[in-house]
Structure formats: C-alpha cells, structure tokens
mmCIF file of C-alpha atoms in Angstrom:
data_model
loop_
_atom_site.group_PDB
_atom_site.id
_atom_site.type_symbol
_atom_site.label_atom_id
_atom_site.label_comp_id
_atom_site.label_asym_id
_atom_site.label_seq_id
_atom_site.Cartn_x
_atom_site.Cartn_y
_atom_site.Cartn_z
ATOM 1 C CA MET W 4 0.000 0.000 0.000
ATOM 2 C CA PHE W 5 1.302 3.443 -0.958
ATOM 3 C CA LEU W 6 0.326 6.549 1.059
ATOM 4 C CA GLY W 7 0.772 10.235 0.379
ATOM 5 C CA SER W 8 3.078 12.524 2.316
ATOM 6 C CA SER W 9 0.303 13.702 4.641
ATOM 7 C CA GLU W 10 -1.315 10.317 5.215
ATOM 8 C CA THR W 11 -0.673 7.725 7.941
ATOM 9 C CA VAL W 12 -2.013 4.307 8.764
ATOM 10 C CA GLY W 13 -2.979 5.523 12.210
ATOM 11 C CA ALA W 14 -4.797 2.908 14.246
ATOM 12 C CA LEU W 15 -4.297 0.333 11.443
ATOM 13 C CA ALA W 16 -0.530 0.083 11.983
ATOM 14 C CA THR W 17 -0.892 -3.423 13.413
ATOM 15 C CA LEU W 18 -2.283 -4.670 10.095
ATOM 16 C CA PHE W 19 0.648 -3.553 7.903
ATOM 17 C CA GLU W 20 4.401 -4.005 7.711
ATOM 18 C CA VAL W 21 6.557 -1.006 6.804
ATOM 19 C CA ILE W 22 8.493 -1.574 3.555
ATOM 20 C CA ASP W 23 9.845 1.958 3.114
ATOM 21 C CA GLN W 24 9.288 4.588 5.772
ATOM 22 C CA LYS W 25 10.387 7.479 3.584
ATOM 23 C CA TRP W 26 8.127 6.661 0.650
ATOM 24 C CA LYS W 27 5.415 5.259 2.905
ATOM 25 C CA LEU W 28 5.203 1.797 1.383
ATOM 26 C CA TYR W 29 3.316 -0.805 3.448
ATOM 27 C CA GLN W 30 2.474 -4.463 3.026
ATOM 28 C CA ALA W 31 -0.545 -6.166 4.579
ATOM 29 C CA LEU W 32 0.320 -8.751 7.207
ATOM 30 C CA GLN W 33 -2.818 -10.824 6.504
ATOM 31 C CA PRO W 34 -3.735 -11.429 2.872
ATOM 32 C CA GLY W 35 -7.309 -11.035 1.702
ATOM 33 C CA ARG W 36 -9.948 -8.270 1.719
ATOM 34 C CA HIS W 37 -11.173 -6.678 4.913
ATOM 35 C CA THR W 38 -14.092 -4.327 5.441
ATOM 36 C CA LEU W 39 -13.623 -0.947 7.041
ATOM 37 C CA ALA W 40 -15.895 -1.901 9.930
ATOM 38 C CA GLU W 41 -13.681 -4.891 10.710
ATOM 39 C CA ALA W 42 -10.499 -2.866 10.515
ATOM 40 C CA LEU W 43 -11.576 0.209 12.508
ATOM 41 C CA PRO W 44 -11.529 -0.017 16.303
ATOM 42 C CA THR W 45 -14.973 0.158 17.847
ATOM 43 C CA ARG W 46 -16.316 0.942 21.306
ATOM 44 C CA PRO W 47 -19.250 -0.741 23.003
ATOM 45 C CA ARG W 48 -22.613 0.735 22.105
ATOM 46 C CA ARG W 49 -25.209 1.584 24.672
ATOM 47 C CA PRO W 50 -28.514 -0.237 24.455
ATOM 48 C CA LEU W 51 -31.248 1.543 22.552
ATOM 49 C CA MET W 52 -33.177 2.585 25.656
ATOM 50 C CA GLN W 53 -30.004 3.786 27.314
ATOM 51 C CA SER W 54 -29.018 5.841 24.273
ATOM 52 C CA PHE W 55 -32.291 7.709 24.513
ATOM 53 C CA SER W 56 -32.155 8.089 28.291
ATOM 54 C CA SER W 57 -31.046 11.220 30.093
ATOM 55 C CA SER W 58 -27.299 11.710 29.869
ATOM 56 C CA THR W 59 -27.065 15.027 31.706
ATOM 57 C CA ALA W 60 -27.999 16.149 35.165
ATOM 58 C CA ALA W 61 -30.492 18.664 33.763
ATOM 59 C CA GLU W 62 -32.262 16.000 31.720
ATOM 60 C CA GLN W 63 -32.331 13.673 34.711
ATOM 61 C CA ALA W 64 -33.854 16.460 36.816
ATOM 62 C CA VAL W 65 -36.531 17.102 34.196
ATOM 63 C CA LEU W 66 -37.393 13.402 34.013
ATOM 64 C CA ALA W 67 -37.437 13.172 37.794
ATOM 65 C CA THR W 68 -39.770 16.181 37.978
ATOM 66 C CA ARG W 69 -42.109 14.687 35.412
ATOM 67 C CA SER W 70 -42.179 11.336 37.151
ATOM 68 C CA GLY W 71 -42.685 13.099 40.489
ATOM 69 C CA ALA W 72 -45.593 15.095 39.075
ATOM 70 C CA THR W 73 -47.100 11.896 37.709
ATOM 71 C CA ARG W 74 -46.686 10.198 41.052
ATOM 72 C CA THR W 75 -48.203 13.222 42.838
ATOM 73 C CA ALA W 76 -51.235 13.264 40.566
ATOM 74 C CA SER W 77 -51.616 9.519 41.028
ATOM 75 C CA GLU W 78 -51.284 9.822 44.803
ATOM 76 C CA ASP W 79 -53.826 12.658 44.888
ATOM 77 C CA GLY W 80 -56.283 10.508 42.975
ATOM 78 C CA LEU W 81 -55.599 7.598 45.308
ATOM 79 C CA LEU W 82 -56.076 9.727 48.426
ATOM 80 C CA GLU W 83 -59.313 11.155 47.104
ATOM 81 C CA ARG W 84 -60.554 7.640 46.374
ATOM 82 C CA VAL W 85 -59.546 6.499 49.881
ATOM 83 C CA PHE W 86 -61.337 9.470 51.455
ATOM 84 C CA GLN W 87 -64.413 8.675 49.423
ATOM 85 C CA GLU W 88 -64.272 5.066 50.575
ATOM 86 C CA PHE W 89 -63.964 6.182 54.203
ATOM 87 C CA THR W 90 -66.993 8.435 53.950
ATOM 88 C CA ASP W 91 -68.982 5.697 52.227
ATOM 89 C CA VAL W 92 -68.086 3.080 54.845
ATOM 90 C CA LEU W 93 -68.655 5.426 57.797
ATOM 91 C CA LYS W 94 -71.790 6.893 56.205
ATOM 92 C CA LEU W 95 -70.422 10.424 56.569
ATOM 93 C CA ARG W 96 -71.446 13.403 54.514
ATOM 94 C CA CYS W 97 -68.924 16.183 54.225
ATOM 95 C CA VAL W 98 -68.419 19.417 52.305
ATOM 96 C CA VAL W 99 -65.329 21.642 52.005
ATOM 97 C CA LEU W 100 -65.655 25.423 51.766
ATOM 98 C CA ASP W 101 -63.175 28.189 51.042
ATOM 99 C CA ALA W 102 -62.818 31.422 52.999
ATOM 100 C CA GLU W 103 -65.687 32.985 51.023
ATOM 101 C CA PHE W 104 -68.009 30.063 51.891
ATOM 102 C CA GLN W 105 -67.930 28.767 48.327
ATOM 103 C CA LEU W 106 -68.281 25.019 47.816
ATOM 104 C CA LEU W 107 -64.976 23.369 46.862
ATOM 105 C CA HIS W 108 -65.519 19.627 47.304
ATOM 106 C CA THR W 109 -67.995 17.078 48.609
ATOM 107 C CA PHE W 110 -67.524 13.640 50.154
ATOM 108 C CA GLY W 111 -70.235 11.069 50.628
ATOM 109 C CA ASP W 112 -73.812 11.313 49.432
ATOM 110 C CA VAL W 113 -74.855 14.934 49.949
ATOM 111 C CA SER W 114 -77.549 14.876 47.274
ATOM 112 C CA THR W 115 -80.266 15.031 49.945
ATOM 113 C CA LEU W 116 -78.678 18.141 51.490
ATOM 114 C CA LEU W 117 -77.473 20.245 48.569
ATOM 115 C CA LYS W 118 -80.063 21.557 46.159
ATOM 116 C CA VAL W 119 -79.281 23.699 43.128
ATOM 117 C CA PRO W 120 -81.585 26.726 43.224
ATOM 118 C CA ALA W 121 -83.343 28.013 40.153
ATOM 119 C CA GLY W 122 -81.845 30.989 38.346
ATOM 120 C CA ARG W 123 -78.255 32.077 38.205
ATOM 121 C CA SER W 124 -75.847 29.292 39.176
ATOM 122 C CA THR W 125 -73.946 29.674 42.436
ATOM 123 C CA LEU W 126 -71.630 27.732 44.734
ATOM 124 C CA GLU W 127 -72.474 29.735 47.858
ATOM 125 C CA ILE W 128 -73.212 27.096 50.465
ATOM 126 C CA PHE W 129 -76.008 29.086 52.152
ATOM 127 C CA LYS W 130 -78.020 29.032 48.928
ATOM 128 C CA LEU W 131 -77.477 25.310 48.368
ATOM 129 C CA LEU W 132 -78.525 24.026 51.785
ATOM 130 C CA PRO W 133 -82.072 23.863 53.138
ATOM 131 C CA ARG W 134 -83.058 26.917 55.163
ATOM 132 C CA PRO W 135 -82.667 25.294 58.639
ATOM 133 C CA LEU W 136 -79.204 23.926 57.802
ATOM 134 C CA SER W 137 -78.225 27.204 56.177
ATOM 135 C CA ALA W 138 -79.224 29.125 59.308
ATOM 136 C CA ALA W 139 -77.362 26.677 61.549
ATOM 137 C CA LEU W 140 -74.245 26.792 59.380
ATOM 138 C CA ARG W 141 -74.303 30.592 59.307
ATOM 139 C CA ALA W 142 -74.508 30.647 63.091
ATOM 140 C CA ALA W 143 -71.735 28.052 63.439
ATOM 141 C CA LEU W 144 -69.399 29.890 61.084
ATOM 142 C CA GLY W 145 -70.047 33.097 63.017
ATOM 143 C CA ARG W 146 -69.054 31.364 66.226
ATOM 144 C CA VAL W 147 -65.955 29.855 64.577
ATOM 145 C CA ALA W 148 -64.802 33.333 63.531
ATOM 146 C CA LYS W 149 -65.498 34.707 66.996
ATOM 147 C CA GLU W 150 -64.332 31.839 69.241
ATOM 148 C CA HIS W 151 -61.586 30.357 66.977
ATOM 149 C CA ARG W 152 -62.598 26.753 67.579
ATOM 150 C CA GLU W 153 -64.636 24.005 65.991
ATOM 151 C CA ILE W 154 -68.394 24.022 66.548
ATOM 152 C CA LEU W 155 -70.759 21.046 66.870
ATOM 153 C CA TYR W 156 -74.522 21.422 66.587
ATOM 154 C CA GLU W 157 -77.154 18.765 67.063
ATOM 155 C CA GLY W 158 -80.906 18.648 66.849
ATOM 156 C CA ILE W 159 -81.202 20.578 63.593
ATOM 157 C CA GLU W 160 -84.668 19.926 62.170
ATOM 158 C CA VAL W 161 -84.480 19.897 58.390
ATOM 159 C CA ALA W 162 -88.006 18.552 57.779
ATOM 160 C CA PRO W 163 -90.872 17.683 60.136
ATOM 161 C CA ASP W 164 -90.984 13.966 59.242
ATOM 162 C CA GLU W 165 -87.223 13.414 59.104
ATOM 163 C CA SER W 166 -84.630 12.770 61.788
ATOM 164 C CA THR W 167 -82.612 15.671 63.060
ATOM 165 C CA VAL W 168 -79.154 16.420 61.712
ATOM 166 C CA ARG W 169 -75.903 16.971 63.567
ATOM 167 C CA MET W 170 -73.354 19.334 62.085
ATOM 168 C CA HIS W 171 -69.635 19.584 62.845
ATOM 169 C CA VAL W 172 -67.786 22.669 61.549
ATOM 170 C CA ARG W 173 -63.982 22.539 61.607
ATOM 171 C CA PRO W 174 -61.766 25.452 60.465
ATOM 172 C CA LEU W 175 -58.582 24.666 58.551
ATOM 173 C CA ASP W 176 -55.580 26.799 57.646
ATOM 174 C CA ILE W 177 -54.068 25.522 54.398
ATOM 175 C CA GLY W 178 -50.581 26.127 52.983
ATOM 176 C CA PRO W 179 -47.813 28.527 53.997
ATOM 177 C CA ASP W 180 -50.158 31.517 53.567
ATOM 178 C CA ARG W 181 -52.574 30.011 56.102
ATOM 179 C CA ASN W 182 -55.530 30.248 53.731
ATOM 180 C CA ARG W 183 -58.715 29.582 55.648
ATOM 181 C CA ALA W 184 -61.000 26.711 54.678
ATOM 182 C CA TYR W 185 -63.841 24.905 56.420
ATOM 183 C CA VAL W 186 -64.834 21.242 56.626
ATOM 184 C CA ILE W 187 -68.460 20.578 57.552
ATOM 185 C CA PHE W 188 -69.656 17.086 58.524
ATOM 186 C CA PHE W 189 -73.338 16.155 58.504
ATOM 187 C CA GLU W 190 -74.782 13.080 60.199
ATOM 188 C CA SER W 191 -78.275 11.827 60.961
ATOM 189 C CA GLY W 192 -79.397 9.260 63.495
ATOM 190 C CA PRO W 193 -78.759 8.538 67.172
ATOM 191 C CA LYS W 194 -74.979 8.181 67.011
ATOM 192 C CA PRO W 195 -73.238 11.496 67.902
ATOM 193 C CA LEU W 196 -70.332 12.920 65.972
ATOM 194 C CA ALA W 197 -66.928 12.287 67.506
ATOM 195 C CA GLY W 198 -64.702 15.167 68.440
ATOM 196 C CA GLY W 199 -66.419 17.009 71.279
ATOM 197 C CA ILE W 200 -69.646 17.927 73.047
ATOM 198 C CA ALA W 201 -72.323 19.166 70.689
ATOM 199 C CA ASP W 202 -74.426 22.252 71.369
ATOM 200 C CA ARG W 203 -78.153 22.050 70.968
ATOM 201 C CA PHE W 204 -78.969 24.292 68.039
ATOM 202 C CA ALA W 205 -82.003 26.480 68.385
ATOM 203 C CA VAL W 206 -83.483 28.777 65.817
ATOM 204 C CA ASP W 207 -83.225 31.582 68.376
ATOM 205 C CA ASP W 208 -79.429 31.322 68.190
ATOM 206 C CA SER W 209 -79.520 31.946 64.476
ATOM 207 C CA LEU W 210 -82.025 34.761 64.883
ATOM 208 C CA ALA W 211 -79.908 36.372 67.590
ATOM 209 C CA LEU W 212 -76.809 36.119 65.415
ATOM 210 C CA ARG W 213 -78.680 37.483 62.415
ATOM 211 C CA LEU W 214 -80.121 40.286 64.544
ATOM 212 C CA SER W 215 -76.618 41.153 65.723
ATOM 213 C CA GLN W 216 -75.386 41.216 62.126
ATOM 214 C CA LEU W 217 -78.304 43.440 61.114
ATOM 215 C CA GLU W 218 -77.575 45.781 64.025
ATOM 216 C CA HIS W 219 -73.959 46.086 62.897
ATOM 217 C CA GLU W 220 -75.092 46.708 59.324
ATOM 218 C CA LEU W 221 -77.603 49.306 60.532
ATOM 219 C CA GLN W 222 -74.950 51.029 62.622
ATOM 220 C CA TYR W 223 -72.617 51.053 59.627
ATOM 221 C CA THR W 224 -75.388 52.499 57.454
ATOM 222 C CA LYS W 225 -76.135 55.180 60.056
ATOM 223 C CA GLU W 226 -72.479 56.160 60.212
ATOM 224 C CA ASN W 227 -72.284 56.368 56.426
ATOM 225 C CA LEU W 228 -75.505 58.400 56.343
ATOM 226 C CA GLN W 229 -74.185 60.775 58.996
ATOM 227 C CA ALA W 230 -70.950 61.223 57.054
ATOM 228 C CA THR W 231 -72.960 61.892 53.890
ATOM 229 C CA ILE W 232 -75.121 64.470 55.723
ATOM 230 C CA GLU W 233 -72.014 66.237 57.015
ATOM 231 C CA GLU W 234 -70.538 66.293 53.505
ATOM 232 C CA LEU W 235 -73.803 67.722 52.154
ATOM 233 C CA GLU W 236 -73.830 70.388 54.883
ATOM 234 C CA THR W 237 -70.258 71.334 54.035
ATOM 235 C CA SER W 238 -71.158 71.490 50.346
ATOM 236 C CA ASN W 239 -74.214 73.608 51.193
ATOM 237 C CA GLU W 240 -72.061 76.060 53.152
ATOM 238 C CA GLU W 241 -69.643 76.282 50.246
ATOM 239 C CA LEU W 242 -72.518 76.900 47.858
ATOM 240 C CA GLN W 243 -73.897 79.568 50.205
ATOM 241 C CA ALA W 244 -70.535 81.321 50.276
ATOM 242 C CA THR W 245 -70.317 81.100 46.504
ATOM 243 C CA ASN W 246 -73.831 82.560 46.227
ATOM 244 C CA GLU W 247 -72.890 85.493 48.477
ATOM 245 C CA GLU W 248 -69.800 86.134 46.352
ATOM 246 C CA LEU W 249 -71.944 86.101 43.225
ATOM 247 C CA LEU W 250 -74.401 88.558 44.833
ATOM 248 C CA ALA W 251 -71.545 90.893 45.739
ATOM 249 C CA LEU W 252 -70.173 90.612 42.227
ATOM 250 C CA ASN W 253 -73.637 91.388 40.856
ATOM 251 C CA GLU W 254 -73.856 94.514 43.016
ATOM 252 C CA GLU W 255 -70.436 95.619 41.756
ATOM 253 C CA LEU W 256 -71.563 95.067 38.181
ATOM 254 C CA GLN W 257 -74.736 97.108 38.809
ATOM 255 C CA SER W 258 -72.652 99.930 40.313
ATOM 256 C CA THR W 259 -70.310 99.840 37.323
ATOM 257 C CA ASN W 260 -73.315 99.892 35.001
ATOM 258 C CA GLU W 261 -74.714 102.964 36.771
ATOM 259 C CA GLU W 262 -71.348 104.724 36.479
ATOM 260 C CA LEU W 263 -71.167 103.895 32.787
ATOM 261 C CA GLN W 264 -74.695 105.196 32.321
ATOM 262 C CA SER W 265 -73.761 108.455 34.094
ATOM 263 C CA VAL W 266 -70.678 108.862 31.894
ATOM 264 C CA ASN W 267 -72.825 108.203 28.848
ATOM 265 C CA GLU W 268 -75.233 111.002 29.867
ATOM 266 C CA GLU W 269 -72.321 113.398 30.392
ATOM 267 C CA LEU W 270 -70.960 112.564 26.966
ATOM 268 C CA GLN W 271 -74.346 113.195 25.402
ATOM 269 C CA THR W 272 -74.546 116.612 27.168
ATOM 270 C CA VAL W 273 -71.056 117.627 25.935
ATOM 271 C CA ASN W 274 -71.947 116.460 22.458
ATOM 272 C CA ALA W 275 -75.120 118.587 22.507
ATOM 273 C CA GLU W 276 -73.171 121.676 23.600
ATOM 274 C CA TYR W 277 -70.683 121.327 20.737
ATOM 275 C CA GLN W 278 -73.501 120.998 18.229
#
C-alpha cells in the first residue's frame, strides 16, 4: 500500500508491515480483503433505551420532575378515592368550603342536602342548603370566627318527618399563607359525631346572630348616612358662600353699570353743547 506525504495508517498500523518509511510503502500482514468496519476499532454501544435516556444532570432532573408530578397526581387521585371510601363506609357526609363560603368539594352522598336553586348558578353554600341547615351553618361559622374553635350542633330539624341532623364545623388553615377553609360534617341518626360535646342548636341562636349582624349593618349604614349628611352640609355652606360672592359681584356690576350710564349722559350733554 502506498500513502501520500500527509497520510498515515494511524490505528491500522498493526495490520501492515513497513516496507519503506520514507516513501510510505506498506504491506498487509494478513492477505485477503477486509471491510472498514472490521479494521476500525470500535467501542461498546449503549442499548437503545439507554441511548435515549437522560445523559445530563439537567435532563435527569426534568425526568425526575415529570415522574414526580405523575406520582403526585396519582397519589392525589388515590387519596381522594380512599377518602371517598372512608366516607362511604362510615356513612359520613362532608363538604369543604373556602374562605368565602364557596363550595370546593364534597364527600359522601350529599344529594339530599345540597339543592341547586333556580336561576343564576352559584356555589355559595347558604343558597345550596335547606333553610334550617343554612341558618345553623351561618350561626356556626359566626361562632368559629369569633371563638376560633370548631363548633358542633345537634338537633337541627331539616323537615318535620325526618330525623334531626348533627353538624360539625372545623376550620382549617391551608398552605404557607394560612388560607382559611372549612370542613363541615353532617350526620343523621342517634350516634353522635366524635370530636367534642355538641351544642343544641335552636333557631333563636340563628335569629340572635342574624339580629346582631343586622344591628352592625344598621350602625354602619347610620355612620355612612351621617358622614354623607355632614358632607352635604359642608357642600351647602360652600354653595352659600359662593352665592354670596356672586351677589356681591352682581352689586359691583350694577354699580359699574350705573357709572357707565352716568358717563354716557355726560358725553351726550357735551356732544349737545358742541352741536
């Protein structure tokens, strides 16, 4: 084999014998034809799945994040299913509310409690519950905000021919921002709710709470009305002062008009004398 001045056998030196180093003449040590793939040195190849796997730390982090997100979504679905099974086995009915008392989630069969009202759709819990439960829940949430503890009510009469309902309201602070949420459990029958001593709910409690709320609203309205009256009185005084200034200006204009009329008469007299 003859090579040019800039060529070398490189990694194939073991396959040839040097005949003339100066003129780069080589002779093959093994006769016959060889393919380039057989002659060139090779390195082990990675399996197909490995060749497409992450080879950098960034790619591994991305794949780990994706798999973690998949696992999290799967775990959330599993937990929700487990919670649903618990409520079904224990015959519990539960709703979750946000800080604005909007319905977020339900557990158990709450179809007999929640009714969608006619008209504009809403998730406000007070409009979805029957009136007695809505009044009891409003009273319980008011006490939760005031006393900062969970409230249990029993003896809530939803309908005359039905058993009374017990209600357990628990406040929750979710996440690092301590976002407020509420979990409300409903149960019917003789067995009391676990977690504390229940208060006997009376309609008078709700009426008293509602009356207190109305008194606060009335006081707020009175204060706003008083502030509006004071603003109107101030505006009236300013208008009165402006009216007096306009009257004074009108008098000055009348005086100026009289002076101009007098000057006009004098000019007419002088004009008559010259004629």
